[in-house]
Structure formats: C-alpha cells, structure tokens
PDB file of C-alpha atoms in Angstrom:
ATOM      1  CA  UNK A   1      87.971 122.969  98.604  1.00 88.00           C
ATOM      2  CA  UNK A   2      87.396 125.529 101.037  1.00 88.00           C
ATOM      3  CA  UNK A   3      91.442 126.146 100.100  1.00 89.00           C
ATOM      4  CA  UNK A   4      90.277 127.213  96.748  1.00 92.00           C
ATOM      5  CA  UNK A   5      87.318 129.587  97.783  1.00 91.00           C
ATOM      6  CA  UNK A   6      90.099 131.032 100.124  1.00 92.00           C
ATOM      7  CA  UNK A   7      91.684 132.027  97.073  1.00 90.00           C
ATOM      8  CA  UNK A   8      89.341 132.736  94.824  1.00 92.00           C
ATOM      9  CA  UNK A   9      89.569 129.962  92.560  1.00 94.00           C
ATOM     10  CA  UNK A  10      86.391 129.166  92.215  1.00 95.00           C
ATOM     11  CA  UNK A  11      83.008 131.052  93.010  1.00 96.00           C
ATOM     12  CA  UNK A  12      79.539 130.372  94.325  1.00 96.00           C
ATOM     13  CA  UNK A  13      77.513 130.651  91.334  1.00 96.00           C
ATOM     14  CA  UNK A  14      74.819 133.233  91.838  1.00 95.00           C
ATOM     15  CA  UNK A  15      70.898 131.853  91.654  1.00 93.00           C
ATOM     16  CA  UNK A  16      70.264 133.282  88.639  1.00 93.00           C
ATOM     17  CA  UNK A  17      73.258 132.042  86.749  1.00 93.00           C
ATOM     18  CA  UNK A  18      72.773 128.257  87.466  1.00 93.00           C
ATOM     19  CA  UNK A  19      70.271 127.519  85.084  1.00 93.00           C
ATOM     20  CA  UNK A  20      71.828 128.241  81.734  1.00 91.00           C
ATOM     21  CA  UNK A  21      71.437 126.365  78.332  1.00 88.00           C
ATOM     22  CA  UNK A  22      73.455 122.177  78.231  1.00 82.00           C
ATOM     23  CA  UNK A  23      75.554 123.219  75.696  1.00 87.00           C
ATOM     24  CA  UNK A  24      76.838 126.197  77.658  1.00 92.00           C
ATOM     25  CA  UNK A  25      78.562 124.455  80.705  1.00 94.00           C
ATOM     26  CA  UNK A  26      79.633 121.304  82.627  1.00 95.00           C
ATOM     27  CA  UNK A  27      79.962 119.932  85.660  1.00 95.00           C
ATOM     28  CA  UNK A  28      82.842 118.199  86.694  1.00 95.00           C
ATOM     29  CA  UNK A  29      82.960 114.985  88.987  1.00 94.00           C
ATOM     30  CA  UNK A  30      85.890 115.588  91.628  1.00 92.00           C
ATOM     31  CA  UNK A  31      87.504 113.628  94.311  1.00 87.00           C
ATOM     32  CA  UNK A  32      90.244 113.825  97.301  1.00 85.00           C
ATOM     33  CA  UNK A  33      93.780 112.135  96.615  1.00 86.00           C
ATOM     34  CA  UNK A  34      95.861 111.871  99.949  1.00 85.00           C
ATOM     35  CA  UNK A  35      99.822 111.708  99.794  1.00 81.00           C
ATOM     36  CA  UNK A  36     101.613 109.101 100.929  1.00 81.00           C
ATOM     37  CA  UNK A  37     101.425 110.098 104.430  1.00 80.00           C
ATOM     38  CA  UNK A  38      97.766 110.400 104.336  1.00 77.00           C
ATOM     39  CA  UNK A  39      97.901 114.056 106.503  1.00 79.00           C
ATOM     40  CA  UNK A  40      97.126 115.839 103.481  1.00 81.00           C
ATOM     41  CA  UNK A  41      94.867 115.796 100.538  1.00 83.00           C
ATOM     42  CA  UNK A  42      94.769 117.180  96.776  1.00 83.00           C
ATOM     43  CA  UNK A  43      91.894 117.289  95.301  1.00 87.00           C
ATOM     44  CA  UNK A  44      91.679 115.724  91.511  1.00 87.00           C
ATOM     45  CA  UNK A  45      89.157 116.734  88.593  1.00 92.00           C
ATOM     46  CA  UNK A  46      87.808 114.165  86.448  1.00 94.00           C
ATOM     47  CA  UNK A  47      87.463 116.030  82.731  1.00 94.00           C
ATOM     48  CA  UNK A  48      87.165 112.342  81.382  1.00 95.00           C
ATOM     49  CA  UNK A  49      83.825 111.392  82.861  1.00 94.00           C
ATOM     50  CA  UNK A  50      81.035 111.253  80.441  1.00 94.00           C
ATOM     51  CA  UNK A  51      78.002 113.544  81.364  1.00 91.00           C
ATOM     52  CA  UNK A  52      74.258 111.796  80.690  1.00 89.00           C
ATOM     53  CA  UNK A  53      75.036 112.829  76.768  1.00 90.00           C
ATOM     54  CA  UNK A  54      77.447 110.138  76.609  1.00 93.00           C
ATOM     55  CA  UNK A  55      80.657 112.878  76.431  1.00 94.00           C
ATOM     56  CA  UNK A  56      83.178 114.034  78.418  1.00 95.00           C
ATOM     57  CA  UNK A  57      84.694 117.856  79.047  1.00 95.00           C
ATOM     58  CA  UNK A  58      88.022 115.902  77.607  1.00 96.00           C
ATOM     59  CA  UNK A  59      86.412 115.350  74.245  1.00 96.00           C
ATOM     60  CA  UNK A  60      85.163 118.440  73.217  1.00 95.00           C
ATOM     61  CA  UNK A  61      88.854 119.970  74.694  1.00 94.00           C
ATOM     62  CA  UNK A  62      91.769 120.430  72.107  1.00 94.00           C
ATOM     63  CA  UNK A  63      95.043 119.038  73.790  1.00 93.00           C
ATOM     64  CA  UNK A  64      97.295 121.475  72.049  1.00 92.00           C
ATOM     65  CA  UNK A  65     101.022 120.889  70.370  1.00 92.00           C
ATOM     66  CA  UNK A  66     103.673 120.013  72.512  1.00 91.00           C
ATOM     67  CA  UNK A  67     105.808 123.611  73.156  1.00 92.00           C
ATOM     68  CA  UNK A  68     108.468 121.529  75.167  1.00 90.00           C
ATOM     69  CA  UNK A  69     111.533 119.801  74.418  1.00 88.00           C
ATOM     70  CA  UNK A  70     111.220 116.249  75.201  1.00 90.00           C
ATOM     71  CA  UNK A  71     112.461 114.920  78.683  1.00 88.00           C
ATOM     72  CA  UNK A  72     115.902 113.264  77.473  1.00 90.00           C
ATOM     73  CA  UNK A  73     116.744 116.566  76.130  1.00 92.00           C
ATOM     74  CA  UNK A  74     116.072 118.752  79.049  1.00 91.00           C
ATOM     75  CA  UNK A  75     117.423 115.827  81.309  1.00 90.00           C
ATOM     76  CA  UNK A  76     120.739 116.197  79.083  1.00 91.00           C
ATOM     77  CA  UNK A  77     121.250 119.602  78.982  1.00 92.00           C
ATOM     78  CA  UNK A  78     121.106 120.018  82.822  1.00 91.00           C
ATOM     79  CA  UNK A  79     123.856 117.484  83.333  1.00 89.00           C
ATOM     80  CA  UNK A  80     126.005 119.721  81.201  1.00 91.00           C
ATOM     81  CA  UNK A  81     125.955 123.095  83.725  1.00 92.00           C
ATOM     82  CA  UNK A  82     128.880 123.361  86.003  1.00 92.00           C
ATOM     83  CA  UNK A  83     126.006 124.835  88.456  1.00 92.00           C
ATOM     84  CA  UNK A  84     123.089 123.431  88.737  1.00 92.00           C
ATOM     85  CA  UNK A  85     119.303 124.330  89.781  1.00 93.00           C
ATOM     86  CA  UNK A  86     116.113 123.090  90.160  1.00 94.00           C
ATOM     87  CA  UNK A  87     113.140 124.518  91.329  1.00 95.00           C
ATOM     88  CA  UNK A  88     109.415 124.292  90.431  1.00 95.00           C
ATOM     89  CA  UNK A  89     106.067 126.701  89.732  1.00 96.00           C
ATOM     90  CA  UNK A  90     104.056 126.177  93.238  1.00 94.00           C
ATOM     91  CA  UNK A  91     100.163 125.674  92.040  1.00 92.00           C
ATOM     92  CA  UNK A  92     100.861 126.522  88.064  1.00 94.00           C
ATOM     93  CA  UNK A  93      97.477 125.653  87.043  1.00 92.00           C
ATOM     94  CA  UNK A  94      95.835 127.205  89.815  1.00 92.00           C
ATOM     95  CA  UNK A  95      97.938 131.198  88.722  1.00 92.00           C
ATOM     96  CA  UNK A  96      96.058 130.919  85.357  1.00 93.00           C
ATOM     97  CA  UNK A  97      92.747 132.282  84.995  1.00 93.00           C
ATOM     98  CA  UNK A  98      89.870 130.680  82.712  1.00 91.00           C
ATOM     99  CA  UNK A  99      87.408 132.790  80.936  1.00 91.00           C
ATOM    100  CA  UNK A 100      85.313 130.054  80.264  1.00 92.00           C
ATOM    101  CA  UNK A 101      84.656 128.811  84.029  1.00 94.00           C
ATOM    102  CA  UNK A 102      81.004 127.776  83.105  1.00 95.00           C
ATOM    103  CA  UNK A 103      82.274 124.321  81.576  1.00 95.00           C
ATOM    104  CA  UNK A 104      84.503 123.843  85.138  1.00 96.00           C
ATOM    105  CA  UNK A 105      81.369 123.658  87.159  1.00 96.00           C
ATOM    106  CA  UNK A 106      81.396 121.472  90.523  1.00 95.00           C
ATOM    107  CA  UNK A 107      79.049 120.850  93.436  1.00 96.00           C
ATOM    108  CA  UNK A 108      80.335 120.437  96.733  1.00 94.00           C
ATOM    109  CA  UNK A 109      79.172 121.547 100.367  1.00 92.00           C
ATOM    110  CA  UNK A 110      81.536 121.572 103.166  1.00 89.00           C
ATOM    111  CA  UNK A 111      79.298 119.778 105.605  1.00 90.00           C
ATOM    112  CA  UNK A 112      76.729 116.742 105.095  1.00 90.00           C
ATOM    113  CA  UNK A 113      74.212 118.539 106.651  1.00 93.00           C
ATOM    114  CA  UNK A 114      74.389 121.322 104.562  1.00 93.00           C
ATOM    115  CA  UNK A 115      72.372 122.105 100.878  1.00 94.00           C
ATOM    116  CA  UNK A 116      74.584 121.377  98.445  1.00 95.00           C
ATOM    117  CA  UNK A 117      75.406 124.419  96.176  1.00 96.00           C
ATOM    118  CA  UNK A 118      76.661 125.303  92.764  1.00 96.00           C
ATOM    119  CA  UNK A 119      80.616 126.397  92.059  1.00 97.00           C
ATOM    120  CA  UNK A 120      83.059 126.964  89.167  1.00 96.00           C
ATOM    121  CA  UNK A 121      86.452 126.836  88.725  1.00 96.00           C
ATOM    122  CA  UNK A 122      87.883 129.971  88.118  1.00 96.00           C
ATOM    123  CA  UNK A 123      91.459 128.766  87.288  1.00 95.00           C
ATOM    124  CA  UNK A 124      92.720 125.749  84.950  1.00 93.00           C
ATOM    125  CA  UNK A 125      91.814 122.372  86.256  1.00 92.00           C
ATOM    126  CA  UNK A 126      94.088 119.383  86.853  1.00 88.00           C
ATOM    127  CA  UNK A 127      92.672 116.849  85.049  1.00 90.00           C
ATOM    128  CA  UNK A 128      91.134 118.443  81.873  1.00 94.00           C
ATOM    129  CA  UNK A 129      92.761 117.793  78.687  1.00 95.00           C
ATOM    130  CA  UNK A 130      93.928 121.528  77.516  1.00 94.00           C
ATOM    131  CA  UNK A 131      95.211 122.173  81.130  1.00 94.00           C
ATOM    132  CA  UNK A 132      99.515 121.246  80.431  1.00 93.00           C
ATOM    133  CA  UNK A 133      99.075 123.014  77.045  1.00 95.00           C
ATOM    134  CA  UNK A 134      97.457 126.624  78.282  1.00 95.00           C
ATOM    135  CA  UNK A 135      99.930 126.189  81.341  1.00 95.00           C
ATOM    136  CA  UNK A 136     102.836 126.126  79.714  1.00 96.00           C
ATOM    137  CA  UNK A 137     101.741 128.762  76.684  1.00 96.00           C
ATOM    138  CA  UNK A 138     101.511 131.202  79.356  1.00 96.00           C
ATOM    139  CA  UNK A 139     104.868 130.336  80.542  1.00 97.00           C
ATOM    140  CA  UNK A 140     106.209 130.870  77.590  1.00 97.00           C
ATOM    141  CA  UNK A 141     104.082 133.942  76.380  1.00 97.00           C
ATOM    142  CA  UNK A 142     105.303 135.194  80.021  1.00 97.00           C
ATOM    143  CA  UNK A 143     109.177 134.879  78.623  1.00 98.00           C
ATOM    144  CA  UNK A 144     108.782 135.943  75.216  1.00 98.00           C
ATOM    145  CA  UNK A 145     107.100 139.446  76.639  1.00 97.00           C
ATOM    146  CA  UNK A 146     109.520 139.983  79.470  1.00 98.00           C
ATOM    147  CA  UNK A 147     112.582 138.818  76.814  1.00 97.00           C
ATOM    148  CA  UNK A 148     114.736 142.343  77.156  1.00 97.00           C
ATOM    149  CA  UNK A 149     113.707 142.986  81.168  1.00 97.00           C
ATOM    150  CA  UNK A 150     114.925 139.103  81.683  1.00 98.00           C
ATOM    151  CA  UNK A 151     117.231 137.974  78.804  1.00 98.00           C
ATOM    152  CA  UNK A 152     118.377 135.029  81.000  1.00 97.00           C
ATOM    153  CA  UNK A 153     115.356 133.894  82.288  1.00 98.00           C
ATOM    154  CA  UNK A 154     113.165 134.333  79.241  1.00 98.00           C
ATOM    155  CA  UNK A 155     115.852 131.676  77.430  1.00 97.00           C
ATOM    156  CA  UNK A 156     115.682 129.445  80.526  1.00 97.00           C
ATOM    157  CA  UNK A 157     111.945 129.853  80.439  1.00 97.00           C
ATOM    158  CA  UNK A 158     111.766 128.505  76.844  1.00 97.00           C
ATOM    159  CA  UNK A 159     114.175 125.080  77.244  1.00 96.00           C
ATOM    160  CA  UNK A 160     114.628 124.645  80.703  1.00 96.00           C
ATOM    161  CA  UNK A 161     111.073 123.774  82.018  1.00 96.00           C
ATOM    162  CA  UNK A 162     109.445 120.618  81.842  1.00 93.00           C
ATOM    163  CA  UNK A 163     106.131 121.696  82.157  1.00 91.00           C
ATOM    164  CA  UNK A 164     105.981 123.301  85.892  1.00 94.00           C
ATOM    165  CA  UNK A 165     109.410 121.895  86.856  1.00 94.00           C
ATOM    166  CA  UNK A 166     113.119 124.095  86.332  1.00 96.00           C
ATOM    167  CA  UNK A 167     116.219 121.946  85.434  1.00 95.00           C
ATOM    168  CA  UNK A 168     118.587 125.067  84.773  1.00 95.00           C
ATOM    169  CA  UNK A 169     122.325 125.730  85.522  1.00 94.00           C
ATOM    170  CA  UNK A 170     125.280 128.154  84.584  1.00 95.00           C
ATOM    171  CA  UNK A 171     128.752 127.580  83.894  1.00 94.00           C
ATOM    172  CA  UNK A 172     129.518 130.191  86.813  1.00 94.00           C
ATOM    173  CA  UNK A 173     128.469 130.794  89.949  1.00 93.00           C
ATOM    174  CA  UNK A 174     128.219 134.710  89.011  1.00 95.00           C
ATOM    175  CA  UNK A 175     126.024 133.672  85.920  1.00 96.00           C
ATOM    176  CA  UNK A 176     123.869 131.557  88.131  1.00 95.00           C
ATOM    177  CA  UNK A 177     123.151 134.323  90.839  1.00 95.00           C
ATOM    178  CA  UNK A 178     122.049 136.384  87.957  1.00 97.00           C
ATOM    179  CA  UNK A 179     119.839 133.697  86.078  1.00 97.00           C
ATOM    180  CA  UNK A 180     118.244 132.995  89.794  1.00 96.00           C
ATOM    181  CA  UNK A 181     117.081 136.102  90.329  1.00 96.00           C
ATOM    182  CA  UNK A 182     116.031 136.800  87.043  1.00 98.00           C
ATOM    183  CA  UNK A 183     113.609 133.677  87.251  1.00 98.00           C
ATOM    184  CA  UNK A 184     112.794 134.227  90.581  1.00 97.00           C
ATOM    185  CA  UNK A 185     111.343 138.363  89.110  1.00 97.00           C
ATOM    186  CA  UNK A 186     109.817 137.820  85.784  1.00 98.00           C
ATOM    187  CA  UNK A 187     107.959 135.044  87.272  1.00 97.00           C
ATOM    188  CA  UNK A 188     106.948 137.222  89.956  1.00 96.00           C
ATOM    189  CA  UNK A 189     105.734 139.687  87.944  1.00 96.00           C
ATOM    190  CA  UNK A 190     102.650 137.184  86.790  1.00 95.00           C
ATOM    191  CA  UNK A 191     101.833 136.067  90.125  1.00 93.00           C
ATOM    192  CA  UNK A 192     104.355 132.577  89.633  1.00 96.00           C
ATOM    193  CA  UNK A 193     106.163 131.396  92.493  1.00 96.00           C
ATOM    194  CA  UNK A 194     109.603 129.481  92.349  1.00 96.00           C
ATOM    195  CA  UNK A 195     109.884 127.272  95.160  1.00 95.00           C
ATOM    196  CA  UNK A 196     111.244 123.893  96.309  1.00 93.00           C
ATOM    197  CA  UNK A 197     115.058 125.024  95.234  1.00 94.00           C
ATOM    198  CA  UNK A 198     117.986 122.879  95.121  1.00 92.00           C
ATOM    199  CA  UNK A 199     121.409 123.264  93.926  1.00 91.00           C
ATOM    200  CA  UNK A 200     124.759 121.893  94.223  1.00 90.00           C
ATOM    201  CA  UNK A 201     126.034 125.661  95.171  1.00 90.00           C
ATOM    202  CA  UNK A 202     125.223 127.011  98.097  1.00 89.00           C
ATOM    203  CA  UNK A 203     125.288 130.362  97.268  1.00 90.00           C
ATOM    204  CA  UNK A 204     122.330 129.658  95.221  1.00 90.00           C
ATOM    205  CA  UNK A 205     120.160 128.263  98.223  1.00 88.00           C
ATOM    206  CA  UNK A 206     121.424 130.082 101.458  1.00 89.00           C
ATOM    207  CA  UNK A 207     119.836 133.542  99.165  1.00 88.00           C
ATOM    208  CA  UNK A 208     116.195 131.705  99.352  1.00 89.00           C
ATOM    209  CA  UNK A 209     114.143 131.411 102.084  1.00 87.00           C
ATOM    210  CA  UNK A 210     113.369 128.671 104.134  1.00 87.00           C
ATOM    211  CA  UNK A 211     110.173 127.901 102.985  1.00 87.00           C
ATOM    212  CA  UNK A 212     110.924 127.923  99.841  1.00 90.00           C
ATOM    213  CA  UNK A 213     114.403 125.310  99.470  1.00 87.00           C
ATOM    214  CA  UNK A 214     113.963 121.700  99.622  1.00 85.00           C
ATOM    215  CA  UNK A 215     114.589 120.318 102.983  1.00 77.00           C
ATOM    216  CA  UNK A 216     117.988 118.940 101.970  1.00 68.00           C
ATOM    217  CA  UNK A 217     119.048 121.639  99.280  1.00 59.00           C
ATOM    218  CA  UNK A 218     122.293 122.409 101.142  1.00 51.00           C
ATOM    219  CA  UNK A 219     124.057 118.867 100.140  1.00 38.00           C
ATOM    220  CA  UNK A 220     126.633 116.920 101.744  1.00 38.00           C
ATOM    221  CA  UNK A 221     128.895 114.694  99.746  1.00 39.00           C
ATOM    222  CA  UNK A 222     127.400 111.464 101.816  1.00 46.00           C
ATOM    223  CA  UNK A 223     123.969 112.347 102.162  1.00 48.00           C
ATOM    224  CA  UNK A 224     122.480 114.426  99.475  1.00 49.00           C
ATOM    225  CA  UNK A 225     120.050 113.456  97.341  1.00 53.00           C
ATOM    226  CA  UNK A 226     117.334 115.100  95.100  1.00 54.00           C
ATOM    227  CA  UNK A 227     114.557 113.652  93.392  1.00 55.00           C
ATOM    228  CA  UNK A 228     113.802 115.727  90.166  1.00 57.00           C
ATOM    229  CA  UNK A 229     111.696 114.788  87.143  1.00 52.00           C
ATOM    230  CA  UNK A 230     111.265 111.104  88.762  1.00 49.00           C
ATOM    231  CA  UNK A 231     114.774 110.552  88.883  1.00 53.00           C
ATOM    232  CA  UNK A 232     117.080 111.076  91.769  1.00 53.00           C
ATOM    233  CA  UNK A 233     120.787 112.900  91.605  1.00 52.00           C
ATOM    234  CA  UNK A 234     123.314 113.106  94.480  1.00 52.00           C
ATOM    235  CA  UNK A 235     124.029 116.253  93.931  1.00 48.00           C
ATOM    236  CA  UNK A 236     127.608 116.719  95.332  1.00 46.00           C
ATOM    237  CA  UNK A 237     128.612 113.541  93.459  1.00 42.00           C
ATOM    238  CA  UNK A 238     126.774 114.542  90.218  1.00 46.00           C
ATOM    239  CA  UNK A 239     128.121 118.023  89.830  1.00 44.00           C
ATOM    240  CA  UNK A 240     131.876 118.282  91.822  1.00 43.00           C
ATOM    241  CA  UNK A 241     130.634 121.233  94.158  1.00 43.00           C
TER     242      UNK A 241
END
C-alpha cells in the first residue's frame, strides 16, 4: 500500500470529502496475496463483495466486449514468426487513470496503532469487473492514435496482445529490431513500460536492459525455457535460432 501512495495511485481523502451521499461511492474490501516464495506481496481488490445494500461494485460495473482475439489465435500466429518476442506491460492497470475514484474507496493504516483513514484508488483496480476491458481500450486507443508515428507497433498493438502480455515476431531479424523499438516508443509515450523480454534472437535482448529481460532470455539449445501465456516454449528448439 504504501507502494501505491509512493506513486500516487491512490490519495488520502481530504476531511471534508469523506462524507458524501451512498450512491456516490464505495469502499472496497482488499487483501495481501504473497507469491510463491512468500518474500513478496500483491495486494488484491475484492469488487465482488456485497456492501450492507446487498450489492457489489461488480454489479453495477459493465464488463465490456471482448477487443481481443481469442488465445488459440494469438497462440497460433506467434508460432508462425521466424523471430520471435515476448514481453509484457509492467503494472497496466495501475498506468490508467480513473475519473471516478470515489467508487474505489479503501481504508487502510500502515500501523495497528494508528487511526485508520480514508483512501481512493486513483488508477484501475485489479479485481473490479470493467478493469481488462478499459485496460486494453486504452491499449488499443493508444495504437490507433499513434498508427502513422508507429505503423508496426500500432498493428502489433491490435493482434498481438493478450491483454497485458506481447506474443509478436518478424520474419527478419531487421523487421524485428524495427517492430521492438517501435513498441518499446509508442508505449512510452503513454507512460507503458515493456519489460520481462524474451526472444529466440539475441539481437533482440542484448539491446534491452538488464532489468528489463527475463532472467533466461538469452537461450541455450539445452536449457532454455520460457513460460508465456501459461504455457512454456524452449525457445531454441521452438524457433531454429
């Protein structure tokens, strides 16, 4: 939590905001999720819980069409490229502001000996209904604007994403360089960052920073393996690089 006050998404509510009509906000139950290791935490958002009306944030929210191809599409097109890439949006939700922050209310305090006080969520939520839909409209919105700066990256922007997650290629290692970087700007340009990269061309990987490659993005034929979408490739093997 004290993550997202770091950057700014979400905000003590000011005393004289807090008391506003029921039908003008909502506050969300919330609770830590460790990983596997148990070193770190995430922390999830519960839009399904009913308030003391008997409703929930979910059921007032419209879900939205699905703007994606399905999986077995994307999945299929990715095994055709000659060179391959992966890559996903670090904190999607968490780049797109919400106007409407009143109905992502929280209360937290940092220590159990402190008052507890009033937030909201300035950004989408994980866990509320319309969150995958607005996500991925701005995506979208974000390549159909930026279609003549980035021709390459505004198509890969529009089939090649499964929600927050890249599964692009080229037939050519040139074409590649130039659909990398291309991502790697227009994205920029609305505060999006591609990270965890992978690829079975090196090229591709030794041009991004540390920080931002998957520990094992450089592949060998008899020990490289990447887990995308669930499933895991071996890269070399998959792909003949």
């Amino acid at each position: 939590m004290e993550d997202y006050l770091k950057l700014v998404h979400m905000e003590l509510i000011p005393e004289n905001e807090i008391d506003v009509p029921a039908n003008s906000s909502f506050y969300l139950p919330h609770h830590p999720v460790p990983n596997k290791s148990g070193d770190k935490f995430r922390v999830v958002f519960d839009g399904s819980a009913k308030s003391s009306t008997g409703v929930s944030l979910n059921d007032k929210l419209m879900v939205g069409p699905q703007l994606q191809a399905d999986l077995t599409t994307i999945l299929i097109r990715f095994r055709m490229h000659k060179i391959a890439m992966t890559a996903d949006i670090e904190k999607m939700y968490r780049q797109i502001r919400l106007k409407d922050s009143n109905f992502q209310r929280i209360v937290w305090r940092d220590s159990p000996f402190k008052p507890i006080q009033d937030f909201r969520l300035t950004r989408i939520a994980y866990g509320t209904a319309s969150a995958p839909y607005l996500a991925v409209k701005c995506l979208q919105q974000l390549a159909i604007q930026e279609e003549q700066n980035f021709p390459l990256a505004s198509k890969a922007a529009l089939k090649d994403f499964y929600v927050d997650d890249l599964m692009s290629g080229a037939n050519s290692t040139t074409e590649a360089l130039d659909l990398q970087a291309q991502l790697i700007q227009m994205l920029s340009s609305a505060g999006l960052v591609l990270r965890k990269w992978a690829s079975n061309c090196n090229e591709l990987t030794n041009l991004i920073q540390e920080d931002l490659r998957l520990p094992n993005a450089s592949l060998s034929i008899d020990d490289g393996t990447v887990k995308t979408l669930a499933l895991v490739f071996r890269e070399q093997l998959a792909y003949g690089q």
